[in-house]
Amino acid sequence: MTPSQFDLLVKRMIAVNTPKVVVLLVLLVWWLDIPKHHDAPYQVIEYFAGVGRIAALAKLCGFTTAAVDIDYSREWGKRMGRRPPMDLNGNAGLVLCIHLLLSSEWEAVAAFLAIVCSSFVPVNRGSTWRSILTPLGNEEFVGVRRGNKLVARSVILMLITYLANGVFLVENPGNSLIAFHPRWVWFLEQLRKHGVEIQKVAFWMRKYGCNSWKRTWLWANSNRIAALDRGPLTATEKSTARPTTTRYKNKSGETKFKGNSSLKGSQKYTYKYAAKLITLLPDFRSDARGRPFAVSSEPLQEQFAAMSYDDEGKAWEQEADLRDVIQYVRGAKKLIIPLLSRVFSTETLAAGLQLVKTEAGMSDLSDLNPQELEAELRELEAGHVDLLQFVDLLMFWYPLFHPLPWAIPFHIPLSV
């Protein structure tokens, strides 16, 4: 993505009423001086990649690919006593995922998101308290809060992909309540205002060699995803499939069910399914919805300055937990903010950083002059990890702890 394309991307974010706190985060990530690991921009990005079959097959077909999954960095996090840097719910993880999109090819990137579904499927509704009327569930439970945060942050990635004229594909099991998440609903509403309808297809993963039936839902900004539906299951496909749940009776005699060993295996994409996606990729791109897109002719700096932190922005800041991320990026030593105008100066950023002061007693940033603010920020930087300091460790140790050699992500910038 070139600077002029990024300028257009941010203008589009503003045009679809993206909250200022989200725009600020994207700007800060763009200003990070992260070295490139290759010259070609990314064309296929697989989030929640698991064994990384989509990225691996896309690489074999000549695409520049990247794959991100918390498991790729879990061992490093254990050794270093830190959060895995590829955890989308972590500060570094969200920065990395946004950076990948900002380093992608304009009008050509395809982002695949198999968002973790455990908190949104029927089998767990008794513990999450989720329903169509209460999609956020009972947030007193840690797992519910993590699921809500993960979806909200995934919507940011979907938004960037869409506005970069790319195509996103989001997969979840059938009957998942993920599409009722408030941030997801907001995303659909903004697109609908611009005449864009997100397409949805339901199909059986058993048709692609999965060991269970696995009814699957897929959302994308391309109606070509309809080609993934291969019709109803045959009698043979039904009888030879392995059940993913086990039914039992509790002490009260009530029939219950729980996941069994086959459930874990059904979470991995089959080669047949990954190959089908890559085969359809040119069709997905040609049919991606949302082009062309009208934006304001006013300079970006003026548009950003005219934005305000409204209630919608507060909801985003809370549900996606953006406060710590912005504070984290602003404290990075590799952050270089261009002083093109007052809009992007320290004095103006003070208003934005008002939202991200810590609960530990950081002084009110709005009361600081620019010199005092810089002193606060330098102190903040000293308490944060350099975004690039662990890249050498990851590049050295990654091949040793990853269990599946063919799932190694290709050209992935392990710098965040």
XYZ file of C-alpha atoms in Angstrom:
416
model
C 0.000 0.000 0.000
C 1.485 3.315 -1.084
C 1.188 6.565 0.918
C -1.411 7.925 -1.516
C -3.429 4.723 -1.208
C -3.218 4.901 2.574
C -4.420 8.498 2.421
C -7.445 7.297 0.429
C -8.001 4.435 2.881
C -8.209 6.796 5.855
C -10.530 9.140 3.969
C -12.782 6.184 3.268
C -12.714 5.229 6.946
C -13.905 8.714 7.784
C -16.565 8.583 5.044
C -18.163 5.460 6.552
C -18.266 7.099 9.994
C -15.447 5.063 11.499
C -14.923 6.252 15.088
C -11.976 8.575 15.555
C -10.325 6.256 18.057
C -10.104 3.542 15.359
C -8.772 5.996 12.764
C -6.166 7.185 15.260
C -4.994 3.619 15.862
C -4.623 2.945 12.125
C -2.647 6.176 11.706
C -0.285 5.243 14.529
C 0.336 1.777 13.086
C 1.075 3.322 9.676
C 3.634 5.633 11.282
C 5.557 2.742 12.833
C 8.943 2.365 11.178
C 8.801 -1.413 10.794
C 11.368 -2.832 8.333
C 10.051 -4.826 5.400
C 11.055 -8.475 5.114
C 10.364 -8.590 1.391
C 9.531 -6.193 -1.436
C 6.237 -7.692 -2.623
C 3.052 -6.601 -0.802
C 0.816 -9.257 0.727
C -1.929 -10.720 -1.420
C -3.306 -13.412 0.903
C -3.460 -13.035 4.692
C -4.789 -15.867 6.828
C -5.787 -14.867 10.355
C -6.525 -17.535 12.992
C -4.549 -19.694 10.579
C -4.177 -22.882 12.620
C -2.128 -25.209 10.422
C -1.988 -22.490 7.766
C -3.236 -24.488 4.791
C -4.750 -21.554 2.938
C -1.538 -19.525 3.193
C 0.592 -22.540 2.276
C -1.398 -23.422 -0.838
C -1.628 -19.776 -1.886
C 2.157 -19.535 -1.616
C 2.555 -22.560 -3.873
C 0.296 -20.822 -6.391
C 2.557 -17.775 -6.497
C 0.807 -15.432 -4.081
C 2.659 -13.437 -1.441
C 1.142 -14.703 1.784
C 1.163 -14.330 5.542
C -0.413 -16.410 8.299
C -1.071 -15.374 11.889
C -2.108 -17.582 14.784
C -1.590 -17.349 18.517
C -0.063 -20.842 18.529
C 2.829 -19.656 16.350
C 4.084 -17.459 19.189
C 2.737 -19.223 22.273
C 6.026 -20.964 23.119
C 7.968 -17.725 22.749
C 5.521 -16.037 25.107
C 5.991 -18.774 27.700
C 9.771 -18.538 27.580
C 9.770 -14.757 27.782
C 6.968 -14.563 30.333
C 4.921 -12.345 28.030
C 1.737 -12.487 26.054
C 2.080 -14.260 22.680
C 2.734 -11.459 20.157
C 0.394 -13.059 17.612
C -2.584 -13.011 19.960
C -5.120 -10.689 18.312
C -6.481 -9.858 21.754
C -3.048 -8.567 22.771
C -1.554 -5.181 21.968
C 1.219 -6.485 19.716
C -1.164 -8.924 18.040
C -3.616 -6.251 16.899
C -0.774 -4.016 15.727
C 0.699 -6.894 13.724
C -2.622 -7.768 12.094
C -3.293 -4.166 11.072
C 0.294 -3.768 9.850
C -0.105 -6.770 7.556
C -3.117 -5.167 5.872
C -1.338 -1.826 5.536
C 1.512 -3.740 3.870
C -0.821 -5.519 1.452
C -1.482 -5.017 -2.241
C -4.171 -2.457 -2.969
C -7.262 -3.935 -4.653
C -5.746 -7.425 -4.487
C -5.550 -8.499 -0.846
C -7.734 -11.344 0.389
C -8.118 -11.692 4.158
C -9.373 -14.996 5.580
C -10.668 -14.914 9.158
C -11.734 -18.095 10.929
C -12.642 -16.241 14.126
C -12.487 -18.388 17.250
C -16.064 -19.571 17.674
C -16.128 -21.310 21.062
C -17.866 -18.422 22.796
C -20.586 -18.032 20.151
C -21.761 -21.569 19.338
C -24.834 -23.336 20.825
C -22.823 -25.874 22.825
C -21.549 -23.101 25.120
C -24.614 -20.902 25.410
C -25.407 -22.280 28.833
C -22.187 -20.772 30.171
C -21.947 -17.659 27.983
C -25.626 -16.645 28.247
C -25.555 -15.479 24.635
C -28.695 -15.196 22.532
C -29.953 -13.125 19.627
C -31.278 -10.591 22.140
C -28.119 -10.686 24.288
C -25.282 -11.216 21.763
C -22.627 -9.924 24.176
C -23.581 -12.557 26.740
C -22.624 -12.369 30.397
C -19.453 -10.288 30.439
C -18.748 -11.247 34.024
C -17.137 -14.339 32.490
C -13.603 -13.869 31.184
C -14.162 -16.126 28.181
C -17.157 -14.061 27.099
C -15.212 -10.809 27.321
C -12.370 -12.307 25.311
C -14.761 -13.479 22.612
C -16.418 -10.066 22.357
C -13.050 -8.356 22.137
C -11.846 -10.761 19.462
C -14.855 -10.112 17.228
C -14.650 -6.334 17.653
C -10.988 -6.351 16.631
C -11.705 -8.689 13.728
C -14.273 -6.197 12.431
C -11.510 -3.580 12.273
C -9.533 -5.923 10.014
C -12.619 -6.565 7.866
C -13.211 -2.820 7.565
C -9.644 -2.082 6.457
C -9.735 -4.924 3.931
C -13.013 -3.748 2.461
C -11.919 -0.103 2.197
C -8.660 -1.178 0.525
C -10.779 -2.721 -2.263
C -9.834 -6.168 -1.043
C -12.001 -9.157 -0.255
C -12.576 -10.610 3.218
C -13.983 -14.043 4.034
C -15.128 -14.795 7.577
C -15.907 -18.389 8.570
C -17.798 -19.691 11.580
C -19.873 -22.782 12.384
C -23.565 -22.786 11.553
C -25.795 -21.240 14.259
C -22.945 -19.048 15.502
C -24.125 -15.769 17.019
C -21.065 -13.899 15.841
C -23.013 -11.821 13.303
C -25.154 -10.328 16.088
C -22.166 -8.707 17.805
C -22.802 -4.909 17.973
C -19.555 -4.048 16.150
C -20.412 -6.506 13.377
C -23.912 -5.015 13.082
C -22.375 -1.531 12.922
C -20.105 -2.675 10.101
C -23.016 -4.083 8.081
C -25.073 -0.934 8.639
C -22.301 1.355 7.392
C -21.806 -0.738 4.267
C -25.531 -0.867 3.597
C -25.674 2.923 3.689
C -23.266 2.852 0.743
C -25.260 0.262 -1.170
C -23.096 -2.732 -0.264
C -24.618 -6.000 0.927
C -22.391 -8.588 2.585
C -23.005 -12.044 1.157
C -23.487 -15.175 3.245
C -23.390 -18.835 2.234
C -24.138 -21.967 4.268
C -22.586 -25.270 3.265
C -21.425 -28.622 4.642
C -17.688 -28.907 5.312
C -18.159 -32.680 4.982
C -18.290 -32.073 1.222
C -14.623 -31.060 1.431
C -13.392 -34.108 3.318
C -14.055 -33.009 6.902
C -14.501 -35.933 9.313
C -17.833 -34.522 10.538
C -20.856 -32.906 8.934
C -19.910 -29.421 10.190
C -22.481 -27.003 8.906
C -20.499 -23.862 8.093
C -21.360 -20.222 7.488
C -19.178 -17.922 5.410
C -19.512 -14.160 4.984
C -17.734 -12.134 2.285
C -18.027 -8.979 0.206
C -18.322 -11.170 -2.907
C -21.305 -13.214 -4.060
C -18.962 -15.751 -5.665
C -18.801 -17.544 -2.312
C -22.041 -19.231 -3.385
C -19.836 -21.614 -5.382
C -18.732 -23.211 -2.094
C -22.167 -24.736 -1.522
C -22.155 -28.266 -2.949
C -25.685 -29.132 -1.964
C -27.101 -31.485 0.691
C -25.196 -34.397 2.181
C -25.662 -37.844 0.721
C -26.648 -40.831 2.831
C -23.086 -42.158 2.624
C -21.586 -38.839 3.710
C -23.919 -38.750 6.687
C -23.343 -42.339 7.803
C -19.539 -42.224 7.534
C -19.111 -38.934 9.394
C -17.885 -38.866 12.974
C -20.036 -37.106 15.569
C -18.325 -34.187 17.285
C -20.445 -34.327 20.443
C -21.290 -36.992 23.000
C -24.703 -37.108 24.667
C -25.074 -38.133 28.292
C -27.485 -37.867 31.209
C -26.635 -35.849 34.274
C -27.604 -36.711 37.853
C -31.055 -35.226 37.315
C -31.669 -37.451 34.327
C -31.465 -34.591 31.848
C -29.848 -35.248 28.471
C -26.732 -33.146 27.931
C -24.015 -33.098 25.317
C -20.343 -32.150 25.192
C -17.603 -31.986 22.577
C -15.466 -35.065 21.977
C -12.074 -35.774 20.394
C -13.458 -35.399 16.846
C -14.404 -31.785 17.511
C -10.789 -30.596 17.551
C -10.020 -32.237 14.223
C -13.024 -30.612 12.574
C -11.513 -27.195 13.290
C -8.707 -27.732 10.770
C -9.340 -26.856 7.157
C -8.949 -29.751 4.751
C -6.663 -29.457 1.740
C -9.682 -29.811 -0.535
C -11.406 -26.822 1.058
C -8.261 -24.670 1.039
C -7.651 -25.550 -2.614
C -11.226 -24.573 -3.498
C -10.786 -21.164 -1.863
C -7.550 -20.475 -3.730
C -9.134 -21.615 -6.996
C -11.995 -19.163 -6.477
C -9.720 -16.313 -5.367
C -9.660 -14.575 -8.794
C -13.465 -14.693 -8.838
C -13.641 -13.296 -5.306
C -11.433 -10.382 -6.312
C -13.289 -9.570 -9.508
C -16.614 -9.492 -7.687
C -15.547 -7.729 -4.491
C -18.290 -5.282 -3.525
C -17.709 -1.646 -2.700
C -16.084 -0.130 -5.795
C -15.916 2.746 -6.589
C -16.125 4.657 -3.328
C -16.742 8.409 -2.993
C -14.758 10.393 -0.426
C -14.493 14.032 0.563
C -12.055 16.197 -1.392
C -10.927 18.014 1.753
C -7.367 17.321 2.953
C -7.062 14.367 5.284
C -5.665 16.510 8.082
C -8.743 18.732 8.061
C -11.111 15.760 8.011
C -9.335 14.135 10.942
C -9.363 17.384 12.925
C -13.112 17.739 12.384
C -13.821 14.331 13.918
C -14.849 13.942 17.555
C -14.811 11.160 20.134
C -18.519 10.337 20.353
C -20.496 7.593 22.088
C -19.905 5.219 19.174
C -16.180 5.726 19.617
C -16.459 4.990 23.323
C -18.269 1.737 22.547
C -15.504 0.755 20.153
C -12.827 1.715 22.657
C -14.452 -0.455 25.310
C -15.473 -3.505 23.270
C -12.240 -3.672 21.242
C -10.144 -2.541 24.233
C -8.312 0.066 22.145
C -7.071 2.193 25.026
C -4.084 0.011 25.864
C -3.252 -0.594 22.201
C -3.024 3.108 21.365
C -0.983 3.705 24.483
C 1.258 0.773 23.498
C 1.875 2.028 19.961
C 2.387 5.625 21.092
C 5.108 4.383 23.413
C 6.991 2.521 20.680
C 10.497 3.746 19.917
C 9.927 3.095 16.222
C 6.950 5.444 16.008
C 7.643 8.417 13.743
C 4.779 10.927 13.584
C 5.074 13.220 10.543
C 4.825 16.868 11.502
C 2.930 17.852 8.359
C 0.535 20.047 10.269
C -0.786 20.823 13.733
C -3.355 18.086 13.284
C -0.723 15.398 13.719
C 1.388 17.314 16.236
C 1.858 16.452 19.882
C -0.502 19.180 20.966
C -3.373 17.818 18.885
C -2.679 14.225 19.877
C -3.212 15.240 23.476
C -6.962 15.273 22.877
C -6.849 11.778 21.443
C -4.634 10.402 24.161
C -7.081 11.713 26.733
C -8.972 8.453 26.155
C -6.012 6.242 26.895
C -4.686 7.496 30.210
C -4.113 4.653 32.614
C -6.075 3.917 35.762
C -2.845 4.027 37.727
C -3.059 7.766 38.091
C -1.640 9.304 34.934
C -2.351 13.012 35.010
C -5.075 14.484 32.845
C -3.398 14.913 29.464
C -5.663 17.768 28.470
C -4.099 19.876 31.224
C -0.545 19.410 29.931
C 1.294 21.697 27.581
C 3.192 20.075 24.669
C 6.493 19.980 26.585
C 4.940 18.290 29.611
C 3.089 15.884 27.349
C 6.311 14.834 25.644
C 7.828 14.150 29.062
C 4.840 11.966 29.940
C 5.162 10.093 26.655
C 8.889 9.511 27.082
C 8.161 8.044 30.502
C 5.481 5.915 28.895
C 7.912 4.678 26.236
C 10.356 3.524 28.891
C 7.770 1.141 30.288
C 6.882 -0.529 27.020
C 8.631 -3.199 25.007
C 10.219 -2.101 21.761
C 7.971 -3.473 19.016
C 10.978 -4.870 17.182
C 13.186 -6.215 19.933
C 11.992 -9.813 19.733
C 12.127 -10.257 15.944
C 15.527 -11.963 16.007
C 14.378 -14.402 18.686
C 11.244 -15.275 16.738
C 13.087 -15.728 13.465
C 15.543 -18.103 15.185
C 13.217 -20.114 17.427
C 10.069 -20.274 15.280
C 11.077 -23.316 13.169
C 12.049 -25.227 16.312
C 8.755 -25.065 18.173
C 6.208 -25.123 15.334
C 4.764 -28.658 15.138
C 3.895 -28.800 11.430
C 6.596 -27.823 8.915
C 4.118 -27.369 6.061
C 2.129 -24.859 8.099
C 4.984 -22.365 8.468
C 3.657 -18.959 7.326
C 5.464 -17.489 4.344
C 7.024 -14.027 4.313
C 5.332 -13.172 7.597
C 6.841 -10.063 9.218
C 7.513 -11.266 12.746
C 8.432 -7.785 13.841
C 5.486 -6.929 16.033
